[in-house]
mmCIF file of C-alpha atoms in Angstrom:
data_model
loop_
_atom_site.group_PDB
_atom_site.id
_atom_site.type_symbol
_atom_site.label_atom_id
_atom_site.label_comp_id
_atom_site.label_asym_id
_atom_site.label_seq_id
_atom_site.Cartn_x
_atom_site.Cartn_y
_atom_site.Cartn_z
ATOM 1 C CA UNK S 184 107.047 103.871 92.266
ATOM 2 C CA UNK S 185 109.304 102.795 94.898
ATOM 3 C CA UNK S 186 109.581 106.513 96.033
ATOM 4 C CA UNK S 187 105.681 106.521 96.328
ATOM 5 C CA UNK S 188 105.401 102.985 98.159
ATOM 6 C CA UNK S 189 107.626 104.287 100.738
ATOM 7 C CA UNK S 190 105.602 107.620 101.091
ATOM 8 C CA UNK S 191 102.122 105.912 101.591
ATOM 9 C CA UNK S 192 104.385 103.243 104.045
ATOM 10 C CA UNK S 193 105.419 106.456 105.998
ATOM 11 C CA UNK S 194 101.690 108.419 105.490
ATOM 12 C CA UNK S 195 99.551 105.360 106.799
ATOM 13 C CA UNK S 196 102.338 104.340 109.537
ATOM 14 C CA UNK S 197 101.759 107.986 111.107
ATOM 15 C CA UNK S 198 98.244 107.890 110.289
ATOM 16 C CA UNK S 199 98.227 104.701 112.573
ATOM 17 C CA UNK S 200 97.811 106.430 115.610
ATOM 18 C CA UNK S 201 94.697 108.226 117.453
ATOM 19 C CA UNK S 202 97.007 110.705 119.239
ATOM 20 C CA UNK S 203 98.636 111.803 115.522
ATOM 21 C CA UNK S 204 95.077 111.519 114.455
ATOM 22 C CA UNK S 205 93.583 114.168 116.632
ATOM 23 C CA UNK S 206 96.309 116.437 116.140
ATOM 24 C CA UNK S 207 95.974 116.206 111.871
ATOM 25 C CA UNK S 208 91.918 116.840 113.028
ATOM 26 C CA UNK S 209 93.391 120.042 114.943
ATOM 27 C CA UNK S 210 95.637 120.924 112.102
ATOM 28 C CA UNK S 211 93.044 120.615 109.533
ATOM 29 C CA UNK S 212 91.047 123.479 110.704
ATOM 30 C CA UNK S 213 94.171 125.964 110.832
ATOM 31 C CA UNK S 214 97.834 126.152 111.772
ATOM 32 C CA UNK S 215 98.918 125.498 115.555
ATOM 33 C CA UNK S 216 101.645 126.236 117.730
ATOM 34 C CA UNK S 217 103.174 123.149 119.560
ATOM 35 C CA UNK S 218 102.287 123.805 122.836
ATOM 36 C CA UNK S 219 98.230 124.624 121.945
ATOM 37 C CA UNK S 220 98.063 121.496 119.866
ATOM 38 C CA UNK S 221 99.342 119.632 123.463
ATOM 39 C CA UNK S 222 97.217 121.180 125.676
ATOM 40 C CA UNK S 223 94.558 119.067 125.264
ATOM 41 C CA UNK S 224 96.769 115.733 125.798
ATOM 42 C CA UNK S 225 97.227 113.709 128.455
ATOM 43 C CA UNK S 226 100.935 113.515 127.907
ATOM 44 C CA UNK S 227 104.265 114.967 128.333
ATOM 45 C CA UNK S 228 105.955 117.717 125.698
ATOM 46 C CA UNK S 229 108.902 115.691 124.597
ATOM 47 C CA UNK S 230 105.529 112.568 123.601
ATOM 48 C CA UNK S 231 104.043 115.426 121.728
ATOM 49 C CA UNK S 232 106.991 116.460 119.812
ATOM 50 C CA UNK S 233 107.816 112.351 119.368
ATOM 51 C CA UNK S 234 104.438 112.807 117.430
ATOM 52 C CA UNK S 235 105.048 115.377 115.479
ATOM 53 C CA UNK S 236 108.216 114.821 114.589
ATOM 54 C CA UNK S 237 106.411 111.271 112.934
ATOM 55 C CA UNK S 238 104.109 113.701 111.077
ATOM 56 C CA UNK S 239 106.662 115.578 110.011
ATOM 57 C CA UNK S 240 108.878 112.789 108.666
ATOM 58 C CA UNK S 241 105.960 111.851 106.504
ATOM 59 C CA UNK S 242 105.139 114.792 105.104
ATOM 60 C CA UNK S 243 101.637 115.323 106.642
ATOM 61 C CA UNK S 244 103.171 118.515 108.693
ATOM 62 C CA UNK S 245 105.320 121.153 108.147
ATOM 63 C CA UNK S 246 106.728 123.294 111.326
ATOM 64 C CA UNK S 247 108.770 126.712 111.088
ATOM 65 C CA UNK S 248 109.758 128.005 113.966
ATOM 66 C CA UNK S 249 109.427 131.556 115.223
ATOM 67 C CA UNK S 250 111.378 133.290 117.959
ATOM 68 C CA UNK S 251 110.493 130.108 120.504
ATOM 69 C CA UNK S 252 107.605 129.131 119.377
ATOM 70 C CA UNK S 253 106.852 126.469 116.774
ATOM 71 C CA UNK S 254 104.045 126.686 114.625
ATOM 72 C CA UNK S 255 102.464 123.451 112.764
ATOM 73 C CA UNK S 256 100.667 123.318 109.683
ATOM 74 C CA UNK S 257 98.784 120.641 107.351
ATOM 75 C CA UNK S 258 100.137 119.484 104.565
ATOM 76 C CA UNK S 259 97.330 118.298 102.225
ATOM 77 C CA UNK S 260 99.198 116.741 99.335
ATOM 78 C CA UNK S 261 100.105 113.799 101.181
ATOM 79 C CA UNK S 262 96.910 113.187 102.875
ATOM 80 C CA UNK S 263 95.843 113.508 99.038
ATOM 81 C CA UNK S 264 97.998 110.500 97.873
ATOM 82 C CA UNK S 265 96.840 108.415 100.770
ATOM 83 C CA UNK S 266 93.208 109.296 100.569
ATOM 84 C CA UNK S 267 93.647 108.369 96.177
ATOM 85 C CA UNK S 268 95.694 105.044 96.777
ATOM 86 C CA UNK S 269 92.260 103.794 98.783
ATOM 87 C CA UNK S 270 89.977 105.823 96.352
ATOM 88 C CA UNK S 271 91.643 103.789 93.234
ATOM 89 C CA UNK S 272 91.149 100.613 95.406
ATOM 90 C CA UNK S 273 87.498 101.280 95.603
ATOM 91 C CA UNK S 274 87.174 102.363 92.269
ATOM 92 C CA UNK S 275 88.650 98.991 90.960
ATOM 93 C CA UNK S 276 85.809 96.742 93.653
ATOM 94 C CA UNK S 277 82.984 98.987 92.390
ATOM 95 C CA UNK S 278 83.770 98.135 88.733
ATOM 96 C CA UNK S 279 84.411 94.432 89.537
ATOM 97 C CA UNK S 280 81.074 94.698 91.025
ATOM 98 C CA UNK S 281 79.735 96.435 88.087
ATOM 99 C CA UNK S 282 80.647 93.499 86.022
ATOM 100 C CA UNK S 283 79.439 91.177 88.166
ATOM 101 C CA UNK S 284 76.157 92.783 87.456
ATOM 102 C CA UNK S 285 76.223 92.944 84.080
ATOM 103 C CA UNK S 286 76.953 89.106 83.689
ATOM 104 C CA UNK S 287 74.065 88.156 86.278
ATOM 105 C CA UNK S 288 71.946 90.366 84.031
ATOM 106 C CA UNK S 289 72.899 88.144 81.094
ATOM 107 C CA UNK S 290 72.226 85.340 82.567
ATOM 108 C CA UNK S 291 68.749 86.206 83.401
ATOM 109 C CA UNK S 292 67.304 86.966 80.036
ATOM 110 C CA UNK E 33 84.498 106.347 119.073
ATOM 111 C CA UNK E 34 87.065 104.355 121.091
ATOM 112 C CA UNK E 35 86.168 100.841 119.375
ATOM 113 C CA UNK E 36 86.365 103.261 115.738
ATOM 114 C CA UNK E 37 89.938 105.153 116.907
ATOM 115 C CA UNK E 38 91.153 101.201 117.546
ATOM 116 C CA UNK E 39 89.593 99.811 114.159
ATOM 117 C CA UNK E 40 91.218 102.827 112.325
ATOM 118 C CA UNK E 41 94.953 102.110 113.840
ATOM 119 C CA UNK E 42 94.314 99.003 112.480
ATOM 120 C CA UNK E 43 92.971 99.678 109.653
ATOM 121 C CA UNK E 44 96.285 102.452 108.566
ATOM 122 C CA UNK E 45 98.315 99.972 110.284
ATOM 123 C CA UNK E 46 97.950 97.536 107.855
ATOM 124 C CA UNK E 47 97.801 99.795 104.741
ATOM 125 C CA UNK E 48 101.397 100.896 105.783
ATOM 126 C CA UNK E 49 102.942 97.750 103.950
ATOM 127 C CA UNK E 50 103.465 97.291 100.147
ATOM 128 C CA UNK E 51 103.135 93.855 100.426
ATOM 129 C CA UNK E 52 99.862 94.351 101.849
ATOM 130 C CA UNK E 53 99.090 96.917 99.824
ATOM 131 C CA UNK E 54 99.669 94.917 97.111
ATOM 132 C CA UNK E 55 97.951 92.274 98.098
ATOM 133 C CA UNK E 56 94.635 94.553 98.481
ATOM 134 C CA UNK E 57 95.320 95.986 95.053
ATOM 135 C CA UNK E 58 94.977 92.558 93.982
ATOM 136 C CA UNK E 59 91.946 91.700 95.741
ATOM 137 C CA UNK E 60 89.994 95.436 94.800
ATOM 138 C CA UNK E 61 89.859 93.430 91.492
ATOM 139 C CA UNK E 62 88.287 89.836 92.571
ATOM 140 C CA UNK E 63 88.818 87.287 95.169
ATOM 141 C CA UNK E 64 91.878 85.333 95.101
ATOM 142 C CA UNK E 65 93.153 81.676 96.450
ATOM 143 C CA UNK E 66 96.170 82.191 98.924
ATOM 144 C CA UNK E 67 98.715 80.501 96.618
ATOM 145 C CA UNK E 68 97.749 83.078 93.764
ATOM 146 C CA UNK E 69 98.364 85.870 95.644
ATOM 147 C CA UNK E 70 101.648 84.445 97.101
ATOM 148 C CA UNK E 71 102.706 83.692 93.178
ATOM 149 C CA UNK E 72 104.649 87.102 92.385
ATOM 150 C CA UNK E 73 105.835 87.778 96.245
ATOM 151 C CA UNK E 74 109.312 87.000 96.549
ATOM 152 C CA UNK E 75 108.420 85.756 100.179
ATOM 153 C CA UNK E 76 107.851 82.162 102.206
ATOM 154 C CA UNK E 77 104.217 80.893 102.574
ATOM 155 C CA UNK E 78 104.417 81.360 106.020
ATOM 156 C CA UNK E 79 105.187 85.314 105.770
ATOM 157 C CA UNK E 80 102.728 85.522 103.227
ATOM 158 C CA UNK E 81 100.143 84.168 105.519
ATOM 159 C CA UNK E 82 101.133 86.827 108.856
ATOM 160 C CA UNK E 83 100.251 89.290 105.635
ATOM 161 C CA UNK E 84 96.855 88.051 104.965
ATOM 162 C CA UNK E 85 96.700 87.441 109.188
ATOM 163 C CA UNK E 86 97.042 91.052 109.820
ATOM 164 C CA UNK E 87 94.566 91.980 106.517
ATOM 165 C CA UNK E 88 92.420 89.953 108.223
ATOM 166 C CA UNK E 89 92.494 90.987 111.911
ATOM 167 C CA UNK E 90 92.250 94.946 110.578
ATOM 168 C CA UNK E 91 88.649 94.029 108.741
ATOM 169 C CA UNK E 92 89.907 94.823 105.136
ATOM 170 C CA UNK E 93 89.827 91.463 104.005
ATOM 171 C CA UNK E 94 88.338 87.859 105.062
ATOM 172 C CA UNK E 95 88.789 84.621 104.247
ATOM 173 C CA UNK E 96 87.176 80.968 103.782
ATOM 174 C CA UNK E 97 88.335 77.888 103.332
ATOM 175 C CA UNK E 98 87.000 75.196 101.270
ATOM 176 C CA UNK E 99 88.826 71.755 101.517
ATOM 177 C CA UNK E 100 92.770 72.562 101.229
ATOM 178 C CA UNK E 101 92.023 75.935 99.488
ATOM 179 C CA UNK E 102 91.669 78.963 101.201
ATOM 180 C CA UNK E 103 90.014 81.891 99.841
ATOM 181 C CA UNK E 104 90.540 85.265 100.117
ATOM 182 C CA UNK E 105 87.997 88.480 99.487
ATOM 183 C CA UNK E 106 88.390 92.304 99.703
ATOM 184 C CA UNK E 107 86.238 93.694 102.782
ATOM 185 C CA UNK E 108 85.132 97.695 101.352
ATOM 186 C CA UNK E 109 83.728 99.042 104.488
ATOM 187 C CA UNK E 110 87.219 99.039 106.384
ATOM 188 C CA UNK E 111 88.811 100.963 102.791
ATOM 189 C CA UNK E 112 85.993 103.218 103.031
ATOM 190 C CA UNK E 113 85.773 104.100 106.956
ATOM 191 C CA UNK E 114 89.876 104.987 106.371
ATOM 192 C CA UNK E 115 88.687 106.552 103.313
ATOM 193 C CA UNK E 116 86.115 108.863 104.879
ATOM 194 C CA UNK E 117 88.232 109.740 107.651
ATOM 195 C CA UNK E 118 90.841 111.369 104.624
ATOM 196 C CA UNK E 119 88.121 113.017 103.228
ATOM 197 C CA UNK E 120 86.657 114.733 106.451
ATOM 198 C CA UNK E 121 90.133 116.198 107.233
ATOM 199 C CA UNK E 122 90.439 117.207 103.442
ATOM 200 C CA UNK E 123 86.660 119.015 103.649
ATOM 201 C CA UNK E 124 87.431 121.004 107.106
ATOM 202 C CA UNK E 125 91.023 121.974 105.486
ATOM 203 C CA UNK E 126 89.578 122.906 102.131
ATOM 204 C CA UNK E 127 86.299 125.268 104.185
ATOM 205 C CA UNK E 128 88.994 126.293 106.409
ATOM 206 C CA UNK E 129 90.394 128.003 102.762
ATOM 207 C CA UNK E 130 87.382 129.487 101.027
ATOM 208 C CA UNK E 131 86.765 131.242 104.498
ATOM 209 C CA UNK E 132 90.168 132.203 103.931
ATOM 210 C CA UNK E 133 89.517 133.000 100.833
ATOM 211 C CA UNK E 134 86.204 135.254 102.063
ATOM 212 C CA UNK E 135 88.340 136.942 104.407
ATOM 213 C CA UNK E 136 90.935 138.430 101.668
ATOM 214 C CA UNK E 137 87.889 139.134 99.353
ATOM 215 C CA UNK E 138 86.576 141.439 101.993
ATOM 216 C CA UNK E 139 90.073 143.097 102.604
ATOM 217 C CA UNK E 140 90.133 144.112 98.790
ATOM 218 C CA UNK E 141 87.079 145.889 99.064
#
């Protein structure tokens, strides 16, 4: 549990930031190597590897390096957690709602 | 799309707290007085409150008071634009495999 807190901390923390964003939108649609995934950014290599290196640490990427260049890849099981954490918290409004319902309906016959 | 990047930072920004999340887990399931949800945090009002402050200022949750009690409510539509963002990565990674998947099914042939 504590293991898991500390994982979604880490996944929504790097998630936090439009830069990491866009390059998870990138990565999402097929490996990378480092320098094509900065290309498009307005910012220096050593920012972009800052960034990844956040990605990394949270699980979201996974790099292997080849020769001298790095290649980046998704890693869908911890977008997974994150994207269930919120899906349970909706799940748990919609039946609350649901409920709600149910005891208005009561009250009206 | 700048004003949605900004709302989303804030949004994962505040998600990446278990104090916060926990507080949200405890709202998914009905609105709660302040001093309720401060009951099982081992944590001073005050730091309590920059909790709910930063719920608040991200959209995922408002507030009301009414006389010395202030109330707080779950706000879905922040959950679910975070939520849909997860899932569009999760769709263009999982097409991104069945074309894959297409590819090595031609290969065999």
């Amino acid at each position: 549990m504590l293991n898991n807190s500390a994982t979604l901390d880490r996944t929504f923390q790097a998630l936090a930031d439009p830069t990491r964003r866009s390059m998870l939108a990138r990565l999402s649609q097929g490996p990378s190597t480092v320098s094509a995934l900065a290309r498009p950014l307005a910012m220096s290599l050593p920012a972009v590897m800052q960034h990844l290196a956040v990605l990394e640490e949270s699980g979201l990427i996974r790099s292997q390096k080849s020769g001298r260049v790095r290649t980046c890849r998704i890693e869908p099981q911890a977008l997974s957690v994150a994207e269930r954490w919120i899906g349970e918290r909706r799940l748990e409004w919609e039946q609350r709602l649901d409920q709600l319902g149910e005891y208005l309906a009561t009250l009206k016959i």
